[in-house]
Amino acid sequence: MTEDKIDKIEKTIEDNTTGLPWPKSWKNAYILVACSFALWLTLLVLLGNVGQ
Amino acid sequence: MNELDIAVLLITIFSITAFGIWQTRKRDSLSSYLKGAGQTPWWAIGLSVMATQASAITFLSTPGQGYLSGLGFLQIYFGVPLALILISMFFLPIYHKLNVYTAYEYLEKRFDGKTRLLGAVLFLLQRGIGAGLTIYAPAIVLSTVFGWSLQTTIISCGLVVTLYTMLGGTDAVTVTQKYQLAVIFIGMLTAASLLIAKLPPDLSFTDAMHVAGGFGKLKAVNLSTDINERYTLWSGLFGGTFLMLSYFGADQSQVQRYISGSSIRESRLGLLFNAICKIPMQFCILMTGVLMFVFYQFKEPPLFFDSRVAKNLPTYQEEFSKTHLQKKRYLESWVQARHKGDVSASNIAFDQAKAAHLESERIRLTATKELAGQKKPTKTNDADYVFITFILKELPHGVIGLLVTSFFLAALSSKAAELNALGASTTIDFYRIKINSSATDFQCLKATRWFTFGWGLVAIMIALVANFSENLIQAVNILGSIFYGVLLALFLVAFFLKKVGGTAVFWSAIVAQLLIFAMYLSSSISYLWFPLIGCTTCVILSLLLQHFINSQKSTGKTAA
C-alpha cells in the first residue's frame, strides 16, 4: 500500500470519529446536542413560571 | 470615559490587531488569504464561528432587547442546534470534498454558472447591507462615549475595520477572533457581576427573579400559534431552523470560517460546539438585560435611554419620574412583606407595583406617539442605548473602558469576517468568472484585497444613510430572513433533488425571492417565517418547473 493510500485511510478513520474521550461517534455527538437543547428548553419553561 | 478607559481601549485593540497581522504576515497566497493555512483546530473554528455571529449588535442591542421585552427573543436561536447538526451531516462533507473557496462554487458544479451567480448576488446583497448595520452599532457606542457626531464615528470605525481585514485576510480574522472573544466575555461577565452587586442590598437574587418574572420578563417560551406573533416556540423551531440553516450553511461569512479547518472532524466539532453553546450564551446576554430591568425598578431610568430623544420631552419625564417613585415604594413594601412571610401584603404590594408599571409604560407610549407624529420623526425604539447608558452611568472607570473595548472588538471580529467573505465571493464568483478568467493567484489575491476595501466603503455608506426603525439586533435578523430562505433552497435542491436542473431552480428562486419581498412589504407575518416560506416555495416551484421542462422535452422528442 502506498503512503498516500495509508494517509487517506487514516484521514477517513479520523473524520469518522470525534477524537474526543466522549462522545466517540458522531451519532452520539448529535444526540448530546439534541439532549442539551431539550434540557435548556425544559429549564426555560420552568423559569417562565417564576414570579407568576 | 477617562484616561484609564481610553488606555484599556487602545492597548487591547492595537495589541490584538497587531498580533493577528504579525502572526499571518508570511501567508500571502490566495488559498491562505481566503481559507487560512488549513491548520485551524476545532475550538478555534468554534470560537471563530461564534465570534462571526456575535457582532457588537449582539452585545450592545441584545441586553436592551432583554430589558424591554424579556427573554422571548431567545426563541430565535431555538433552530441553531438542529440546523448545525444538519450542516455537519450534509453540507460540510460536500464543501470539504470539493475543496471550494466559496459555497457558491458548488452551485456551478451542480447546476450552472447563472445559478452560482444568483447565489452569490443574494449573499452579496444581504451581507453587503448587513455590513452597514454592523458598523452602525459600535458607532453608536463610540459617538455616545466620546460625544463625536455619528457620521464621524461611522467613517472612522469603518475605515479601521476595513484596513485591518484588507491586510490580514481569513487567517488574521481567525487568529484574532479567539482573543477578541475572550476580552468580550470578560467584559460581559464583569458587567453582569457588577450589575448583580448593584441591586438593592435587601433584594436577594431570588427576589430579583421574582420581580423580573412578575413583570413578564422571564417568559422565554411562547406557545402561541399566531403567525403574526414575532417570537414563539414554533416560529423559533421551524422558521428559526431554516434561518440558521441558511445562515450557517449558505452564508459565505460563516462557510469561510469552518472550511478553514484542517479536516472535516475539526470543522464539525467547531460547529457542534456552537450548537451547544449558542443558546446558553444568548440566554446570559438577555439575562443581563432582564437584570438591568430589575435594577431600574429601584433606580429611576430615563424616559428614553437615547439622551437626544429624552431632551425633547421634559413634561413626560416629570410624570414618568413620579410614577417610578410610586412603583419603587410599592416594590420596597413587597420586599419587606415577602421577607416577613406576609403573603397577602406582598401580593397587594406587587399588584400595586404592576399597576404603576403599566402607568409608566402608558406615559412612555404617549411620548413615543408624540415623537412619531413630529415633523421630523425621531427613532423611539431605543433598546440599543439601554446597555451603554447603564455602563456609562453606573459602572466604574476601567470597566467602562473594558466594555467599550468589548463592543469594538465584537464589531471588529464580525465585520472583518463579513468583509473577508464579501471580498472572497466577489473575486471567486465574479472577478475570476466574468472579468478576468485567466487571472493568476497573485492577481486574485490583489483583487480580493481591493474588493474587501470596496465593500468596506459600501458598508460605511449604508451605515451613513440608514435609519433603522427596528433595534439593531432585530434589523439584522429581518434582513437575513428576507434573503436566506431562497439562498438555502438553492443548496437543498442541489443536495437532495438530483433531477432538478439549473434553469428550473434559477427561475424558481427568482419568483420565490419576489414573493418574499412582497410579503415583507405587505403582510404582518413574523419575519421568522420568511426563510421557511421562501425555501419551501423555491423547492416546490423547482420541482414543478423541472417537471414542466421534462414534459416539454419529451413532447418535442415524440413530435420529432
Coordinates of C-alpha atoms in Angstrom, one line a residue:
Chain A
M1 CA 0.0 0.0 0.0
T2 CA 1.4 3.4 -0.9
E3 CA 1.9 6.1 1.7
D4 CA -0.9 8.2 0.1
K5 CA -3.4 5.4 0.5
I6 CA -2.5 4.9 4.1
D7 CA -2.8 8.6 4.7
K8 CA -6.3 8.6 3.1
I9 CA -7.5 5.7 5.2
E10 CA -6.2 7.3 8.4
K11 CA -7.9 10.5 7.5
T12 CA -11.2 8.7 6.8
I13 CA -11.0 7.0 10.2
E14 CA -10.1 10.3 11.8
D15 CA -13.1 12.0 10.1
N16 CA -15.5 9.2 11.2
T17 CA -14.8 9.6 14.9
T18 CA -15.0 12.7 17.1
G19 CA -11.5 12.1 18.5
L20 CA -12.9 13.0 22.0
P21 CA -12.9 10.7 25.0
W22 CA -16.7 11.0 24.9
P23 CA -18.8 11.0 22.7
K24 CA -16.7 8.9 20.4
S25 CA -19.1 8.6 17.5
W26 CA -20.8 11.5 15.6
K27 CA -24.2 9.9 16.2
N28 CA -23.7 10.2 19.9
A29 CA -22.4 13.8 19.5
Y30 CA -25.6 14.7 17.7
I31 CA -27.7 13.1 20.4
L32 CA -25.7 15.1 23.0
V33 CA -26.6 18.3 21.2
A34 CA -30.2 17.4 21.0
C35 CA -30.3 16.4 24.7
S36 CA -28.7 19.7 25.7
F37 CA -31.3 21.6 23.7
A38 CA -34.1 19.6 25.3
L39 CA -32.7 20.3 28.8
W40 CA -32.4 24.1 28.0
L41 CA -36.0 24.2 26.8
T42 CA -37.2 22.5 29.9
L43 CA -35.3 24.9 32.2
L44 CA -36.6 27.9 30.2
V45 CA -40.2 26.7 30.6
L46 CA -39.7 26.3 34.3
L47 CA -38.0 29.7 34.6
G48 CA -41.1 31.2 32.8
N49 CA -43.2 30.2 35.9
V50 CA -41.0 32.1 38.4
G51 CA -42.9 35.1 39.9
Q52 CA -46.2 34.2 38.3
Chain B
M1 CA -14.5 57.9 29.7
N2 CA -11.3 58.9 31.4
E3 CA -7.6 58.3 30.6
L4 CA -7.7 54.8 32.1
D5 CA -10.7 53.7 29.9
I6 CA -9.0 55.1 26.8
A7 CA -5.7 53.3 27.7
V8 CA -7.6 50.0 28.1
L9 CA -9.4 50.6 24.8
L10 CA -6.3 51.5 22.8
I11 CA -3.9 48.9 24.2
T12 CA -6.2 46.0 23.8
I13 CA -7.4 46.8 20.3
F14 CA -3.9 47.6 19.0
S15 CA -2.2 44.6 20.6
I16 CA -4.7 42.1 19.3
T17 CA -4.8 43.6 15.8
A18 CA -1.0 43.8 15.6
F19 CA -0.7 40.2 16.8
G20 CA -3.1 39.0 14.2
I21 CA -1.3 40.8 11.4
W22 CA 2.2 39.7 12.6
Q23 CA 1.1 36.0 13.0
T24 CA -0.2 35.8 9.5
R25 CA 2.5 38.1 7.8
K26 CA 4.0 35.2 5.7
R27 CA 0.8 33.8 4.4
D28 CA 0.4 35.6 1.1
S29 CA -1.1 33.0 -1.2
L30 CA -4.7 33.2 -2.4
S31 CA -5.5 30.0 -0.6
S32 CA -4.2 31.1 2.8
Y33 CA -5.8 34.5 2.4
L34 CA -9.2 33.0 1.7
K35 CA -9.2 29.8 3.7
G36 CA -6.4 30.2 6.2
A37 CA -3.4 27.8 6.4
G38 CA -5.8 24.8 6.8
Q39 CA -4.5 24.1 10.3
T40 CA -7.2 25.6 12.4
P41 CA -8.2 23.4 15.3
W42 CA -11.9 22.7 16.2
W43 CA -12.0 25.0 19.2
A44 CA -10.6 27.9 17.2
I45 CA -13.1 27.2 14.4
G46 CA -15.9 27.1 17.0
L47 CA -14.9 30.4 18.6
S48 CA -14.5 31.9 15.1
V49 CA -18.0 30.9 14.1
M50 CA -19.3 32.2 17.4
A51 CA -17.4 35.5 17.1
T52 CA -18.6 36.0 13.5
Q53 CA -22.2 35.7 14.5
A54 CA -21.8 37.7 17.8
S55 CA -21.2 41.2 16.5
A56 CA -21.2 44.4 18.5
I57 CA -25.0 44.3 17.9
T58 CA -25.3 41.1 19.9
F59 CA -23.6 42.6 23.0
L60 CA -25.0 46.1 22.7
S61 CA -28.5 45.6 21.5
T62 CA -29.5 42.2 22.9
P63 CA -29.4 43.4 26.6
G64 CA -31.6 46.3 25.6
Q65 CA -34.0 43.8 24.0
G66 CA -33.9 41.8 27.2
Y67 CA -34.6 45.0 29.2
L68 CA -37.7 45.9 27.1
S69 CA -39.1 42.6 26.1
G70 CA -37.6 39.9 28.4
L71 CA -36.2 36.5 27.4
G72 CA -38.7 35.9 24.5
F73 CA -36.1 36.9 21.9
L74 CA -34.2 33.8 22.8
Q75 CA -36.6 31.7 20.7
I76 CA -35.0 32.9 17.5
Y77 CA -32.0 30.7 18.5
F78 CA -34.0 27.5 19.0
G79 CA -33.3 26.5 15.5
V80 CA -29.5 26.6 16.0
P81 CA -28.9 23.1 17.4
L82 CA -30.9 21.3 14.7
A83 CA -29.5 23.5 11.9
L84 CA -25.9 22.9 12.9
I85 CA -26.5 19.1 13.2
L86 CA -27.9 19.1 9.6
I87 CA -25.0 21.2 8.3
S88 CA -22.4 18.9 10.0
M89 CA -24.1 15.9 8.4
F90 CA -24.8 17.1 4.8
F91 CA -23.2 20.5 3.9
L92 CA -19.8 20.1 5.5
P93 CA -18.7 16.9 3.8
I94 CA -19.6 18.4 0.4
Y95 CA -17.7 21.6 0.9
H96 CA -14.6 19.7 2.2
K97 CA -14.7 17.1 -0.6
L98 CA -14.9 19.8 -3.4
N99 CA -12.3 21.9 -1.7
V100 CA -14.2 25.1 -2.6
Y101 CA -13.3 28.7 -1.7
T102 CA -16.9 29.9 -1.7
A103 CA -20.1 27.9 -1.1
Y104 CA -21.5 29.2 -4.4
E105 CA -18.8 27.4 -6.4
Y106 CA -20.6 24.3 -5.6
L107 CA -23.8 25.7 -7.2
E108 CA -21.9 25.9 -10.6
K109 CA -20.6 22.4 -10.3
R110 CA -24.1 21.1 -9.6
F111 CA -26.2 23.4 -11.7
D112 CA -24.7 26.1 -13.9
G113 CA -23.0 29.5 -14.0
K114 CA -26.2 31.6 -13.7
T115 CA -27.4 29.8 -10.6
R116 CA -23.9 30.3 -9.0
L117 CA -24.1 34.0 -9.8
L118 CA -27.7 34.2 -8.4
G119 CA -26.5 32.6 -5.1
A120 CA -23.5 34.9 -4.9
V121 CA -25.7 38.0 -5.7
L122 CA -28.2 37.1 -2.9
F123 CA -25.4 36.7 -0.5
L124 CA -23.6 39.9 -1.5
L125 CA -26.8 41.9 -1.4
Q126 CA -27.8 40.7 2.1
R127 CA -24.4 40.7 3.6
G128 CA -23.4 44.0 2.0
I129 CA -26.4 45.7 3.6
G130 CA -25.8 43.8 6.8
A131 CA -22.2 45.0 6.9
G132 CA -23.6 48.6 7.1
L133 CA -25.6 47.5 10.2
T134 CA -22.6 46.0 12.0
I135 CA -20.6 49.2 11.5
Y136 CA -23.5 51.3 12.9
A137 CA -23.5 49.5 16.3
P138 CA -20.0 50.4 17.5
A139 CA -20.5 53.8 16.1
I140 CA -23.5 54.4 18.4
V141 CA -21.3 53.4 21.4
L142 CA -18.3 55.5 20.5
S143 CA -20.4 58.5 19.4
T144 CA -22.2 58.4 22.8
V145 CA -19.0 57.8 24.7
F146 CA -16.8 60.4 23.0
G147 CA -19.5 62.8 22.0
W148 CA -18.5 62.7 18.4
S149 CA -21.0 63.0 15.6
L150 CA -22.5 59.7 14.5
Q151 CA -21.2 60.3 10.9
T152 CA -17.6 60.9 12.0
T153 CA -17.7 57.8 14.2
I154 CA -19.1 55.6 11.4
I155 CA -16.4 56.7 9.0
S156 CA -13.5 56.2 11.4
C157 CA -14.8 52.8 12.8
G158 CA -15.5 51.6 9.3
L159 CA -12.0 52.6 7.9
V160 CA -10.2 50.9 10.8
V161 CA -12.1 47.6 10.4
T162 CA -11.7 47.7 6.6
L163 CA -8.0 48.3 6.6
Y164 CA -7.4 45.6 9.2
T165 CA -9.4 43.0 7.1
M166 CA -7.8 44.1 3.9
L167 CA -4.3 43.5 5.3
G168 CA -5.0 40.2 7.2
G169 CA -7.5 38.0 5.3
T170 CA -9.1 34.9 6.8
D171 CA -6.2 33.8 8.9
A172 CA -5.9 37.1 10.7
V173 CA -9.6 37.0 11.3
T174 CA -9.5 33.5 12.8
V175 CA -6.2 34.1 14.7
T176 CA -7.5 37.2 16.4
Q177 CA -11.1 36.2 16.9
K178 CA -10.4 33.9 19.9
Y179 CA -8.6 36.7 21.8
Q180 CA -11.3 39.2 20.9
L181 CA -13.9 36.8 22.2
A182 CA -12.0 36.3 25.4
V183 CA -11.9 40.0 26.1
I184 CA -15.6 40.3 25.1
F185 CA -16.6 37.5 27.6
I186 CA -14.5 39.0 30.4
G187 CA -16.2 42.4 29.8
M188 CA -19.7 41.0 29.7
L189 CA -19.1 38.8 32.9
T190 CA -17.7 41.8 34.7
A191 CA -20.8 43.9 33.7
A192 CA -23.2 41.2 34.8
S193 CA -21.4 40.7 38.1
L194 CA -21.3 44.4 38.9
L195 CA -25.0 44.7 37.9
I196 CA -25.9 42.0 40.4
A197 CA -23.8 43.7 43.1
K198 CA -25.6 47.0 42.4
L199 CA -29.1 45.6 43.1
P200 CA -30.5 46.9 46.4
P201 CA -28.8 45.2 49.4
D202 CA -32.1 43.8 50.8
L203 CA -33.1 42.3 47.4
S204 CA -31.8 38.8 47.1
F205 CA -31.2 37.2 43.7
T206 CA -34.4 35.1 44.1
D207 CA -36.3 38.3 44.8
A208 CA -34.8 39.9 41.7
M209 CA -36.0 36.9 39.7
H210 CA -39.5 37.2 41.2
V211 CA -39.6 40.9 40.2
A212 CA -38.5 40.0 36.6
G213 CA -41.0 37.1 36.4
G214 CA -43.8 39.2 37.9
F215 CA -43.3 41.8 35.1
G216 CA -43.3 39.0 32.5
K217 CA -39.6 39.3 31.6
L218 CA -38.8 35.6 32.2
K219 CA -41.2 34.2 29.6
A220 CA -38.7 32.6 27.2
V221 CA -41.1 30.1 25.7
N222 CA -44.3 31.4 24.0
L223 CA -46.6 28.6 22.8
S224 CA -48.9 30.8 20.8
T225 CA -49.8 29.6 17.3
D226 CA -50.5 33.1 15.9
I227 CA -48.1 33.5 12.9
N228 CA -48.2 37.3 13.4
E229 CA -46.5 37.0 16.8
R230 CA -42.8 37.5 16.2
Y231 CA -41.2 35.2 18.7
T232 CA -42.9 31.9 19.5
L233 CA -41.7 28.4 20.1
W234 CA -42.9 27.4 16.7
S235 CA -41.5 30.3 14.7
G236 CA -38.2 29.6 16.6
L237 CA -38.2 25.9 16.0
F238 CA -39.4 25.9 12.3
G239 CA -38.6 29.3 11.0
G240 CA -35.5 29.7 13.2
T241 CA -34.1 26.3 11.9
F242 CA -34.5 27.5 8.3
L243 CA -33.0 30.9 9.2
M244 CA -30.0 29.3 10.9
L245 CA -29.6 26.6 8.3
S246 CA -29.3 29.3 5.7
Y247 CA -27.0 31.5 7.8
F248 CA -24.6 28.8 8.8
G249 CA -24.9 26.7 5.7
A250 CA -25.2 29.1 2.8
D251 CA -23.8 32.4 4.0
Q252 CA -20.1 32.7 2.9
S253 CA -19.1 34.7 6.0
Q254 CA -19.8 31.5 8.1
V255 CA -18.9 28.9 5.5
Q256 CA -15.5 30.6 5.2
R257 CA -14.9 30.2 8.9
Y258 CA -15.5 26.4 9.1
I259 CA -14.0 25.3 5.8
S260 CA -10.7 26.6 7.1
G261 CA -10.5 23.6 9.4
S262 CA -7.7 21.0 8.8
S263 CA -10.2 18.2 8.5
I264 CA -14.0 17.5 8.5
R265 CA -13.6 16.4 12.1
E266 CA -12.2 19.8 13.2
S267 CA -14.9 21.7 11.3
R268 CA -17.7 19.5 12.6
L269 CA -16.6 19.8 16.2
G270 CA -16.4 23.5 15.8
L271 CA -20.0 23.6 14.6
L272 CA -21.3 21.3 17.3
F273 CA -19.5 23.4 19.9
N274 CA -21.7 26.3 18.7
A275 CA -24.8 24.1 18.6
I276 CA -24.4 23.5 22.4
C277 CA -23.1 26.9 23.4
K278 CA -25.2 29.4 21.4
I279 CA -28.5 29.2 23.4
P280 CA -26.7 29.5 26.9
M281 CA -24.6 32.4 25.6
Q282 CA -27.6 34.3 24.3
F283 CA -29.5 33.5 27.4
C284 CA -26.8 35.1 29.5
I285 CA -26.7 38.2 27.4
L286 CA -30.5 38.6 27.5
M287 CA -30.5 37.9 31.2
T288 CA -28.1 40.8 31.7
G289 CA -30.9 42.9 30.2
V290 CA -33.5 41.4 32.4
L291 CA -31.4 42.1 35.5
M292 CA -30.9 45.7 34.2
F293 CA -34.7 45.9 34.2
V294 CA -34.8 44.9 37.8
F295 CA -32.1 47.3 38.7
Y296 CA -34.0 50.2 37.0
Q297 CA -37.1 49.3 39.1
F298 CA -35.2 50.6 42.1
K299 CA -33.3 53.4 40.4
E300 CA -35.1 55.8 38.1
P301 CA -34.4 55.1 34.5
P302 CA -34.7 57.9 31.9
L303 CA -37.9 58.0 29.9
F304 CA -35.9 57.3 26.8
F305 CA -32.3 56.0 27.0
D306 CA -31.3 57.9 23.9
S307 CA -30.5 61.2 25.6
R308 CA -31.1 63.1 22.4
V309 CA -34.7 61.9 22.3
A310 CA -35.3 62.4 26.1
K311 CA -34.3 66.1 25.9
N312 CA -37.4 66.9 23.8
L313 CA -39.9 65.6 26.4
P314 CA -39.5 67.4 29.8
T315 CA -43.2 67.2 30.7
Y316 CA -43.4 63.5 30.2
Q317 CA -40.2 62.9 32.1
E318 CA -41.6 64.6 35.2
E319 CA -44.8 62.5 35.1
F320 CA -42.7 59.4 34.4
S321 CA -40.4 60.1 37.4
K322 CA -43.4 60.5 39.7
T323 CA -44.9 57.2 38.7
H324 CA -41.5 55.5 39.0
L325 CA -41.1 56.7 42.6
Q326 CA -44.5 55.2 43.4
K327 CA -43.6 51.9 41.8
K328 CA -40.3 51.8 43.7
R329 CA -42.1 52.3 47.1
Y330 CA -44.6 49.5 46.3
L331 CA -41.7 47.2 45.4
E332 CA -39.9 48.1 48.6
S333 CA -43.0 47.2 50.5
W334 CA -43.3 44.0 48.6
V335 CA -39.7 43.0 49.5
Q336 CA -40.4 43.7 53.2
A337 CA -43.7 41.8 53.2
R338 CA -42.1 38.9 51.3
H339 CA -39.2 38.7 53.8
K340 CA -41.7 38.7 56.7
G341 CA -43.7 35.9 55.0
D342 CA -46.8 38.1 54.8
V343 CA -48.2 36.6 51.6
S344 CA -51.4 38.8 51.2
A345 CA -49.5 42.1 51.9
S346 CA -46.8 41.1 49.4
N347 CA -49.4 40.2 46.8
I348 CA -51.2 43.5 47.2
A349 CA -47.9 45.5 47.0
F350 CA -46.8 43.6 43.9
D351 CA -50.2 44.3 42.2
Q352 CA -49.8 48.0 43.0
A353 CA -46.3 48.0 41.6
K354 CA -47.6 46.3 38.4
A355 CA -50.3 48.9 38.1
A356 CA -47.7 51.7 38.5
H357 CA -45.5 49.9 35.9
L358 CA -48.4 49.9 33.4
E359 CA -48.9 53.6 34.0
S360 CA -45.2 54.3 33.3
E361 CA -45.5 52.2 30.2
R362 CA -48.5 54.3 29.1
I363 CA -46.6 57.5 29.6
R364 CA -43.7 56.2 27.5
L365 CA -46.2 55.1 24.8
T366 CA -47.9 58.5 24.7
A367 CA -44.5 60.2 24.5
T368 CA -43.5 57.8 21.7
K369 CA -46.6 58.6 19.8
E370 CA -45.9 62.3 20.1
L371 CA -42.4 61.8 18.8
A372 CA -43.7 59.7 15.9
G373 CA -46.1 62.5 15.0
Q374 CA -43.4 65.2 14.8
K375 CA -42.5 66.7 11.5
K376 CA -39.1 65.1 11.8
P377 CA -39.9 61.7 13.4
T378 CA -37.3 60.5 15.9
K379 CA -36.3 56.9 16.4
T380 CA -38.1 55.9 19.5
N381 CA -37.0 52.3 19.7
D382 CA -34.1 53.0 22.0
A383 CA -33.2 49.4 23.0
D384 CA -29.7 49.9 21.5
Y385 CA -29.0 52.7 24.1
V386 CA -30.1 50.9 27.2
F387 CA -26.9 48.9 28.0
I388 CA -24.5 51.7 27.0
T389 CA -26.4 54.1 29.2
F390 CA -26.1 51.7 32.1
I391 CA -22.4 51.2 31.5
L392 CA -21.6 54.9 31.3
K393 CA -23.7 55.9 34.3
E394 CA -23.3 53.0 36.7
L395 CA -20.0 51.3 36.2
P396 CA -16.6 52.4 37.4
H397 CA -13.8 53.6 35.1
G398 CA -11.6 50.9 33.8
V399 CA -14.7 48.6 33.4
I400 CA -16.2 51.2 31.1
G401 CA -13.0 51.0 29.0
L402 CA -13.1 47.2 29.1
L403 CA -16.8 47.1 27.9
V404 CA -16.3 49.7 25.2
T405 CA -13.3 47.7 24.0
S406 CA -15.5 44.6 24.0
F407 CA -18.1 46.2 21.8
F408 CA -15.4 47.5 19.4
L409 CA -13.7 44.1 19.3
A410 CA -17.0 42.3 18.7
A411 CA -17.6 44.7 15.8
L412 CA -14.1 44.1 14.5
S413 CA -14.4 40.3 14.6
S414 CA -17.7 40.0 12.9
K415 CA -17.2 42.9 10.5
A416 CA -13.8 41.5 9.4
A417 CA -15.3 38.1 8.8
E418 CA -18.1 39.7 6.7
L419 CA -15.8 41.9 4.6
N420 CA -13.4 39.0 4.1
A421 CA -16.3 36.8 2.8
L422 CA -17.6 39.6 0.6
G423 CA -14.2 40.2 -0.9
A424 CA -13.7 36.4 -1.4
S425 CA -17.1 35.9 -3.1
T426 CA -16.7 38.9 -5.4
T427 CA -13.3 37.7 -6.5
I428 CA -14.1 34.0 -6.8
D429 CA -17.7 34.2 -8.1
F430 CA -17.4 37.4 -10.3
Y431 CA -13.9 38.6 -11.0
R432 CA -12.5 35.2 -11.9
I433 CA -15.5 34.2 -13.9
K434 CA -16.7 37.4 -15.6
I435 CA -13.9 39.9 -15.5
N436 CA -10.5 38.1 -15.7
S437 CA -10.9 34.4 -16.3
S438 CA -7.1 33.9 -16.8
A439 CA -6.2 35.7 -13.5
T440 CA -3.3 34.3 -11.6
D441 CA -3.5 33.6 -7.9
F442 CA -1.5 36.7 -7.2
Q443 CA -3.9 38.9 -9.3
C444 CA -6.8 37.3 -7.5
L445 CA -5.2 38.0 -4.1
K446 CA -4.7 41.6 -5.1
A447 CA -8.3 41.9 -6.4
T448 CA -9.6 40.3 -3.2
R449 CA -7.9 43.0 -1.1
W450 CA -9.4 45.8 -3.2
F451 CA -12.9 44.2 -3.2
T452 CA -12.6 44.0 0.5
F453 CA -11.8 47.7 0.7
G454 CA -14.6 48.5 -1.8
W455 CA -17.2 46.5 0.4
G456 CA -15.9 48.4 3.4
L457 CA -16.7 51.7 1.7
V458 CA -20.2 50.4 0.7
A459 CA -20.8 49.4 4.3
I460 CA -19.8 52.8 5.6
M461 CA -22.1 54.5 3.1
I462 CA -25.1 52.2 4.0
A463 CA -24.5 53.0 7.7
L464 CA -24.4 56.7 7.0
V465 CA -27.7 56.8 5.1
A466 CA -29.6 54.2 7.0
N467 CA -32.3 55.0 9.5
F468 CA -33.4 51.9 11.3
S469 CA -36.9 51.8 12.8
E470 CA -36.2 48.5 14.4
N471 CA -33.5 48.0 17.0
L472 CA -30.3 46.7 15.5
I473 CA -30.4 43.0 16.6
Q474 CA -33.9 42.7 15.0
A475 CA -33.0 44.7 11.9
V476 CA -30.1 42.2 11.2
N477 CA -32.3 39.2 11.6
I478 CA -35.1 40.7 9.5
L479 CA -32.6 41.4 6.7
G480 CA -31.3 37.8 6.8
S481 CA -34.8 36.3 6.8
I482 CA -35.7 38.1 3.6
F483 CA -32.8 36.6 1.6
Y484 CA -31.8 33.5 3.4
G485 CA -34.8 31.2 2.5
V486 CA -34.2 31.3 -1.2
L487 CA -30.4 31.0 -0.8
L488 CA -30.9 27.9 1.3
A489 CA -33.3 26.4 -1.2
L490 CA -30.6 26.6 -3.9
F491 CA -28.4 24.3 -1.8
L492 CA -31.2 22.0 -0.6
V493 CA -32.3 21.4 -4.2
A494 CA -28.6 20.8 -5.2
F495 CA -28.1 18.3 -2.4
F496 CA -31.3 16.4 -2.4
L497 CA -33.2 16.8 -5.6
K498 CA -30.8 15.4 -8.1
K499 CA -33.3 15.5 -11.0
V500 CA -33.8 19.3 -10.8
G501 CA -31.6 21.3 -13.2
G502 CA -30.1 24.8 -13.2
T503 CA -32.8 26.6 -15.2
A504 CA -35.7 25.3 -13.1
V505 CA -34.1 26.2 -9.8
F506 CA -32.9 29.6 -11.1
W507 CA -36.3 30.9 -12.2
S508 CA -38.0 29.3 -9.1
A509 CA -35.5 31.2 -6.9
I510 CA -36.3 34.5 -8.6
V511 CA -40.1 34.0 -8.2
A512 CA -39.7 32.9 -4.5
Q513 CA -37.5 35.9 -3.7
L514 CA -40.0 38.3 -5.3
L515 CA -42.8 36.7 -3.2
I516 CA -40.8 37.2 0.0
F517 CA -40.2 40.9 -0.9
A518 CA -43.9 41.3 -1.5
M519 CA -44.7 39.6 1.8
Y520 CA -42.3 41.7 3.7
L521 CA -43.8 44.9 2.3
S522 CA -47.4 44.0 2.6
S523 CA -48.0 41.4 5.4
S524 CA -47.7 41.3 9.1
I525 CA -46.4 37.8 9.3
S526 CA -43.5 37.3 11.7
Y527 CA -40.2 37.6 9.8
L528 CA -39.0 34.3 11.3
W529 CA -41.4 32.5 8.9
F530 CA -39.9 34.1 5.8
P531 CA -36.9 31.6 5.4
L532 CA -39.3 28.7 5.7
I533 CA -41.8 30.2 3.2
G534 CA -39.1 31.3 0.7
C535 CA -37.3 28.0 0.9
T536 CA -40.4 25.8 0.5
T537 CA -41.8 27.9 -2.3
C538 CA -38.5 27.7 -4.2
V539 CA -38.2 23.9 -3.7
I540 CA -41.8 23.2 -4.8
L541 CA -41.6 25.6 -7.8
S542 CA -38.3 23.9 -8.9
L543 CA -39.9 20.5 -8.9
L544 CA -42.9 21.8 -10.8
L545 CA -40.9 23.7 -13.3
Q546 CA -38.5 20.8 -13.8
H547 CA -41.5 18.5 -14.4
F548 CA -42.8 21.0 -17.0
I549 CA -39.4 21.3 -18.7
N550 CA -39.1 17.5 -18.8
S551 CA -42.6 17.1 -20.3
Q552 CA -41.8 19.8 -22.9
K553 CA -38.7 17.9 -23.9
S554 CA -40.4 14.6 -24.2
T555 CA -43.2 16.2 -26.2
G556 CA -40.5 17.6 -28.5
K557 CA -38.8 14.3 -28.9
T558 CA -42.1 12.5 -29.6
A559 CA -43.0 15.1 -32.2
A560 CA -39.6 14.8 -33.8

